[in-house]
Amino acid sequence: MENTDQLMRNRAKAIRLIGIANELLAMARELEIGESPTAILESLAAGEVRESSKTAASQDHPIWVELARQTYDDRRRRTKIFRSEELFGEPAWDILLDLFIAAKERRRVSVTSACIGSAVPSTTALRWIAILEKQGFLMREADPGDARRVYVKLSARGYAAMLEYFASASRSVVLLDETAKESVAAR
């Protein structure tokens, strides 16, 4: 039993290391060929999957995952303050946020966990997972160690869309910040 647990921990560590290695290779390739982050994001959004940049993680910025966390927390806070889960339901967005954060933290999300994270009944969450999968924003993968468990994760298209969304959102924050600095400087 201990050997199986250790084997599973080692496998999880190996998967994380492979992900990190892929990110480093993508960064090295970008530096080598001088390709712009925008060009890579555009090709991913168009559905082109490239061998050295399957997740576009090299184009990511640490602030984007923090914006995702803040967005997810804000959504939970609204429900708590207004004491109504019915007013602010948007399970597809909650699932995408949860999976984006999980991707950045290099952790797997089971279907059950994604259902809980969506803050809606399981049947509703499962319906949204199926819709997101059909639209190509997420994918399911079986747990090799437990046939009863299925994981969900963002597809390359879903990840690229989340990157584009948060890059755009962070741009507006930066623009607001620059505008505020300019108005203070003008005084």
PDB file of C-alpha atoms in Angstrom, residues 1-176:
ATOM      1  CA  MET A   1       0.000   0.000   0.000  1.00  0.00           C
ATOM      2  CA  GLU A   2       2.827   2.417   0.874  1.00  0.00           C
ATOM      3  CA  ASN A   3       4.614   1.594  -2.374  1.00  0.00           C
ATOM      4  CA  THR A   4       1.465   2.417  -4.339  1.00  0.00           C
ATOM      5  CA  ASP A   5       1.066   5.743  -2.517  1.00  0.00           C
ATOM      6  CA  GLN A   6       4.722   6.591  -3.111  1.00  0.00           C
ATOM      7  CA  LEU A   7       4.399   5.607  -6.763  1.00  0.00           C
ATOM      8  CA  MET A   8       1.383   7.903  -7.179  1.00  0.00           C
ATOM      9  CA  ARG A   9       3.215  10.807  -5.456  1.00  0.00           C
ATOM     10  CA  ASN A  10       6.239  10.252  -7.690  1.00  0.00           C
ATOM     11  CA  ARG A  11       4.020  10.147 -10.772  1.00  0.00           C
ATOM     12  CA  ALA A  12       2.346  13.430  -9.769  1.00  0.00           C
ATOM     13  CA  LYS A  13       5.765  15.027  -9.229  1.00  0.00           C
ATOM     14  CA  ALA A  14       6.963  13.744 -12.605  1.00  0.00           C
ATOM     15  CA  ILE A  15       3.897  15.211 -14.335  1.00  0.00           C
ATOM     16  CA  ARG A  16       4.546  18.581 -12.683  1.00  0.00           C
ATOM     17  CA  LEU A  17       8.213  18.481 -13.721  1.00  0.00           C
ATOM     18  CA  ILE A  18       7.253  17.667 -17.299  1.00  0.00           C
ATOM     19  CA  GLY A  19       4.903  20.667 -17.291  1.00  0.00           C
ATOM     20  CA  ILE A  20       7.658  22.932 -15.987  1.00  0.00           C
ATOM     21  CA  ALA A  21      10.080  21.572 -18.575  1.00  0.00           C
ATOM     22  CA  ASN A  22       7.556  22.261 -21.347  1.00  0.00           C
ATOM     23  CA  GLU A  23       7.138  25.829 -20.103  1.00  0.00           C
ATOM     24  CA  LEU A  24      10.904  26.329 -20.090  1.00  0.00           C
ATOM     25  CA  LEU A  25      11.192  24.923 -23.610  1.00  0.00           C
ATOM     26  CA  ALA A  26       8.451  27.274 -24.809  1.00  0.00           C
ATOM     27  CA  MET A  27      10.216  30.252 -23.213  1.00  0.00           C
ATOM     28  CA  ALA A  28      13.537  29.257 -24.756  1.00  0.00           C
ATOM     29  CA  ARG A  29      11.933  28.873 -28.174  1.00  0.00           C
ATOM     30  CA  GLU A  30      10.281  32.270 -27.878  1.00  0.00           C
ATOM     31  CA  LEU A  31      13.598  33.887 -26.947  1.00  0.00           C
ATOM     32  CA  GLU A  32      15.405  32.030 -29.712  1.00  0.00           C
ATOM     33  CA  ILE A  33      13.046  32.986 -32.527  1.00  0.00           C
ATOM     34  CA  GLY A  34      11.909  36.301 -31.074  1.00  0.00           C
ATOM     35  CA  GLU A  35       8.224  35.541 -31.488  1.00  0.00           C
ATOM     36  CA  SER A  36       5.874  37.918 -29.729  1.00  0.00           C
ATOM     37  CA  PRO A  37       3.515  36.704 -26.979  1.00  0.00           C
ATOM     38  CA  THR A  38       0.566  38.176 -28.918  1.00  0.00           C
ATOM     39  CA  ALA A  39       1.339  36.073 -31.989  1.00  0.00           C
ATOM     40  CA  ILE A  40       1.461  32.888 -29.931  1.00  0.00           C
ATOM     41  CA  LEU A  41      -1.823  33.730 -28.166  1.00  0.00           C
ATOM     42  CA  GLU A  42      -3.509  34.516 -31.480  1.00  0.00           C
ATOM     43  CA  SER A  43      -2.417  31.216 -32.996  1.00  0.00           C
ATOM     44  CA  LEU A  44      -3.631  29.321 -29.926  1.00  0.00           C
ATOM     45  CA  ALA A  45      -6.957  31.132 -29.973  1.00  0.00           C
ATOM     46  CA  ALA A  46      -7.292  30.151 -33.629  1.00  0.00           C
ATOM     47  CA  GLY A  47      -6.882  26.536 -32.561  1.00  0.00           C
ATOM     48  CA  GLU A  48      -3.313  25.996 -33.702  1.00  0.00           C
ATOM     49  CA  VAL A  49      -1.569  23.779 -31.180  1.00  0.00           C
ATOM     50  CA  ARG A  50       2.189  24.061 -31.315  1.00  0.00           C
ATOM     51  CA  GLU A  51       4.469  21.365 -30.037  1.00  0.00           C
ATOM     52  CA  SER A  52       6.654  23.586 -27.866  1.00  0.00           C
ATOM     53  CA  SER A  53       3.874  25.798 -26.556  1.00  0.00           C
ATOM     54  CA  LYS A  54       0.814  23.610 -26.023  1.00  0.00           C
ATOM     55  CA  THR A  55      -0.352  25.521 -22.945  1.00  0.00           C
ATOM     56  CA  ALA A  56       0.979  28.978 -23.819  1.00  0.00           C
ATOM     57  CA  ALA A  57       2.212  29.106 -20.232  1.00  0.00           C
ATOM     58  CA  SER A  58       5.283  31.011 -21.349  1.00  0.00           C
ATOM     59  CA  GLN A  59       2.974  33.847 -22.380  1.00  0.00           C
ATOM     60  CA  ASP A  60       1.364  34.000 -18.977  1.00  0.00           C
ATOM     61  CA  HIS A  61       1.840  36.641 -16.353  1.00  0.00           C
ATOM     62  CA  PRO A  62       1.597  35.955 -12.598  1.00  0.00           C
ATOM     63  CA  ILE A  63      -0.958  38.734 -12.191  1.00  0.00           C
ATOM     64  CA  TRP A  64      -3.474  36.866 -14.366  1.00  0.00           C
ATOM     65  CA  VAL A  65      -3.891  33.976 -11.948  1.00  0.00           C
ATOM     66  CA  GLU A  66      -4.232  36.493  -9.122  1.00  0.00           C
ATOM     67  CA  LEU A  67      -6.950  38.280 -11.098  1.00  0.00           C
ATOM     68  CA  ALA A  68      -8.668  34.904 -11.595  1.00  0.00           C
ATOM     69  CA  ARG A  69      -8.497  34.174  -7.867  1.00  0.00           C
ATOM     70  CA  GLN A  70      -9.837  37.616  -7.041  1.00  0.00           C
ATOM     71  CA  THR A  71     -12.660  37.222  -9.559  1.00  0.00           C
ATOM     72  CA  TYR A  72     -13.591  33.832  -8.115  1.00  0.00           C
ATOM     73  CA  ASP A  73     -13.451  35.186  -4.539  1.00  0.00           C
ATOM     74  CA  ASP A  74     -15.515  38.241  -5.536  1.00  0.00           C
ATOM     75  CA  ARG A  75     -18.197  35.939  -6.918  1.00  0.00           C
ATOM     76  CA  ARG A  76     -18.337  33.985  -3.636  1.00  0.00           C
ATOM     77  CA  ARG A  77     -18.395  37.240  -1.639  1.00  0.00           C
ATOM     78  CA  ARG A  78     -21.394  38.585  -3.582  1.00  0.00           C
ATOM     79  CA  THR A  79     -23.366  35.449  -2.823  1.00  0.00           C
ATOM     80  CA  LYS A  80     -22.441  35.648   0.856  1.00  0.00           C
ATOM     81  CA  ILE A  81     -23.205  39.365   1.268  1.00  0.00           C
ATOM     82  CA  PHE A  82     -26.486  39.290  -0.656  1.00  0.00           C
ATOM     83  CA  ARG A  83     -27.379  35.930   0.901  1.00  0.00           C
ATOM     84  CA  SER A  84     -28.684  34.591  -2.351  1.00  0.00           C
ATOM     85  CA  GLU A  85     -27.163  31.993  -4.626  1.00  0.00           C
ATOM     86  CA  GLU A  86     -29.882  32.545  -7.222  1.00  0.00           C
ATOM     87  CA  LEU A  87     -28.936  36.149  -8.024  1.00  0.00           C
ATOM     88  CA  PHE A  88     -25.417  35.582  -9.283  1.00  0.00           C
ATOM     89  CA  GLY A  89     -25.374  32.172 -10.924  1.00  0.00           C
ATOM     90  CA  GLU A  90     -22.907  31.736 -13.753  1.00  0.00           C
ATOM     91  CA  PRO A  91     -21.616  28.178 -13.375  1.00  0.00           C
ATOM     92  CA  ALA A  92     -19.733  28.001 -16.687  1.00  0.00           C
ATOM     93  CA  TRP A  93     -17.610  31.004 -15.694  1.00  0.00           C
ATOM     94  CA  ASP A  94     -17.014  29.580 -12.203  1.00  0.00           C
ATOM     95  CA  ILE A  95     -15.855  26.285 -13.726  1.00  0.00           C
ATOM     96  CA  LEU A  96     -13.520  28.066 -16.168  1.00  0.00           C
ATOM     97  CA  LEU A  97     -12.072  30.209 -13.360  1.00  0.00           C
ATOM     98  CA  ASP A  98     -11.552  27.164 -11.147  1.00  0.00           C
ATOM     99  CA  LEU A  99      -9.822  25.237 -13.941  1.00  0.00           C
ATOM    100  CA  PHE A 100      -7.635  28.201 -14.909  1.00  0.00           C
ATOM    101  CA  ILE A 101      -6.472  28.630 -11.309  1.00  0.00           C
ATOM    102  CA  ALA A 102      -5.877  24.880 -11.040  1.00  0.00           C
ATOM    103  CA  ALA A 103      -3.830  24.894 -14.249  1.00  0.00           C
ATOM    104  CA  LYS A 104      -1.633  27.674 -12.900  1.00  0.00           C
ATOM    105  CA  GLU A 105      -1.231  25.831  -9.584  1.00  0.00           C
ATOM    106  CA  ARG A 106      -0.473  22.600 -11.453  1.00  0.00           C
ATOM    107  CA  ARG A 107      -3.192  20.677  -9.696  1.00  0.00           C
ATOM    108  CA  ARG A 108      -5.804  18.360 -11.069  1.00  0.00           C
ATOM    109  CA  VAL A 109      -9.514  18.977 -10.651  1.00  0.00           C
ATOM    110  CA  SER A 110     -11.911  16.062 -10.472  1.00  0.00           C
ATOM    111  CA  VAL A 111     -15.347  16.380 -12.003  1.00  0.00           C
ATOM    112  CA  THR A 112     -16.761  16.253  -8.469  1.00  0.00           C
ATOM    113  CA  SER A 113     -14.538  19.133  -7.362  1.00  0.00           C
ATOM    114  CA  ALA A 114     -15.460  21.177 -10.443  1.00  0.00           C
ATOM    115  CA  CYS A 115     -19.133  20.644  -9.600  1.00  0.00           C
ATOM    116  CA  ILE A 116     -18.563  21.888  -6.057  1.00  0.00           C
ATOM    117  CA  GLY A 117     -16.537  24.856  -7.306  1.00  0.00           C
ATOM    118  CA  SER A 118     -19.339  25.924  -9.626  1.00  0.00           C
ATOM    119  CA  ALA A 119     -21.621  26.570  -6.628  1.00  0.00           C
ATOM    120  CA  VAL A 120     -24.647  24.992  -8.306  1.00  0.00           C
ATOM    121  CA  PRO A 121     -26.302  21.578  -8.002  1.00  0.00           C
ATOM    122  CA  SER A 122     -24.227  18.738  -9.467  1.00  0.00           C
ATOM    123  CA  THR A 123     -26.675  18.079 -12.287  1.00  0.00           C
ATOM    124  CA  THR A 124     -26.428  21.711 -13.400  1.00  0.00           C
ATOM    125  CA  ALA A 125     -22.636  21.688 -13.132  1.00  0.00           C
ATOM    126  CA  LEU A 126     -22.387  18.430 -15.093  1.00  0.00           C
ATOM    127  CA  ARG A 127     -24.553  19.926 -17.831  1.00  0.00           C
ATOM    128  CA  TRP A 128     -22.226  22.956 -18.018  1.00  0.00           C
ATOM    129  CA  ILE A 129     -19.132  20.743 -18.035  1.00  0.00           C
ATOM    130  CA  ALA A 130     -20.618  18.856 -21.007  1.00  0.00           C
ATOM    131  CA  ILE A 131     -21.378  22.153 -22.798  1.00  0.00           C
ATOM    132  CA  LEU A 132     -17.868  23.501 -22.166  1.00  0.00           C
ATOM    133  CA  GLU A 133     -16.385  20.214 -23.369  1.00  0.00           C
ATOM    134  CA  LYS A 134     -18.553  20.223 -26.518  1.00  0.00           C
ATOM    135  CA  GLN A 135     -17.472  23.813 -27.254  1.00  0.00           C
ATOM    136  CA  GLY A 136     -13.825  22.759 -26.893  1.00  0.00           C
ATOM    137  CA  PHE A 137     -12.986  24.784 -23.774  1.00  0.00           C
ATOM    138  CA  LEU A 138     -12.288  21.847 -21.492  1.00  0.00           C
ATOM    139  CA  MET A 139     -11.496  18.179 -21.672  1.00  0.00           C
ATOM    140  CA  ARG A 140     -11.935  15.160 -19.461  1.00  0.00           C
ATOM    141  CA  GLU A 141      -9.235  12.647 -18.652  1.00  0.00           C
ATOM    142  CA  ALA A 142      -9.487   9.433 -16.693  1.00  0.00           C
ATOM    143  CA  ASP A 143      -7.445   8.939 -13.539  1.00  0.00           C
ATOM    144  CA  PRO A 144      -4.980   6.140 -14.360  1.00  0.00           C
ATOM    145  CA  GLY A 145      -4.830   5.177 -10.684  1.00  0.00           C
ATOM    146  CA  ASP A 146      -8.580   5.094 -10.022  1.00  0.00           C
ATOM    147  CA  ALA A 147     -11.036   4.128 -12.760  1.00  0.00           C
ATOM    148  CA  ARG A 148     -13.876   5.755 -10.814  1.00  0.00           C
ATOM    149  CA  ARG A 149     -12.352   9.248 -10.973  1.00  0.00           C
ATOM    150  CA  VAL A 150     -12.363  11.578 -13.958  1.00  0.00           C
ATOM    151  CA  TYR A 151     -10.498  14.855 -14.116  1.00  0.00           C
ATOM    152  CA  VAL A 152     -11.376  17.953 -16.095  1.00  0.00           C
ATOM    153  CA  LYS A 153      -8.945  20.564 -17.342  1.00  0.00           C
ATOM    154  CA  LEU A 154      -8.880  23.458 -19.734  1.00  0.00           C
ATOM    155  CA  SER A 155      -8.140  22.513 -23.309  1.00  0.00           C
ATOM    156  CA  ALA A 156      -5.512  24.501 -25.217  1.00  0.00           C
ATOM    157  CA  ARG A 157      -8.386  26.564 -26.646  1.00  0.00           C
ATOM    158  CA  GLY A 158      -9.895  27.146 -23.195  1.00  0.00           C
ATOM    159  CA  TYR A 159      -6.548  28.070 -21.680  1.00  0.00           C
ATOM    160  CA  ALA A 160      -5.798  30.475 -24.526  1.00  0.00           C
ATOM    161  CA  ALA A 161      -9.220  32.090 -24.095  1.00  0.00           C
ATOM    162  CA  MET A 162      -8.621  32.548 -20.358  1.00  0.00           C
ATOM    163  CA  LEU A 163      -5.183  34.019 -21.066  1.00  0.00           C
ATOM    164  CA  GLU A 164      -6.715  36.402 -23.568  1.00  0.00           C
ATOM    165  CA  TYR A 165      -9.458  37.392 -21.118  1.00  0.00           C
ATOM    166  CA  PHE A 166      -7.080  38.100 -18.230  1.00  0.00           C
ATOM    167  CA  ALA A 167      -4.484  39.762 -20.460  1.00  0.00           C
ATOM    168  CA  SER A 168      -7.253  42.060 -21.638  1.00  0.00           C
ATOM    169  CA  ALA A 169      -8.536  42.597 -18.076  1.00  0.00           C
ATOM    170  CA  SER A 170      -5.045  43.340 -16.778  1.00  0.00           C
ATOM    171  CA  ARG A 171      -4.470  45.756 -19.669  1.00  0.00           C
ATOM    172  CA  SER A 172      -7.477  47.773 -18.563  1.00  0.00           C
ATOM    173  CA  VAL A 173      -6.165  47.792 -14.983  1.00  0.00           C
ATOM    174  CA  VAL A 174      -2.769  48.974 -16.223  1.00  0.00           C
ATOM    175  CA  LEU A 175      -4.428  51.616 -18.416  1.00  0.00           C
ATOM    176  CA  LEU A 176      -6.475  52.851 -15.453  1.00  0.00           C
TER     177      LEU A 176
END
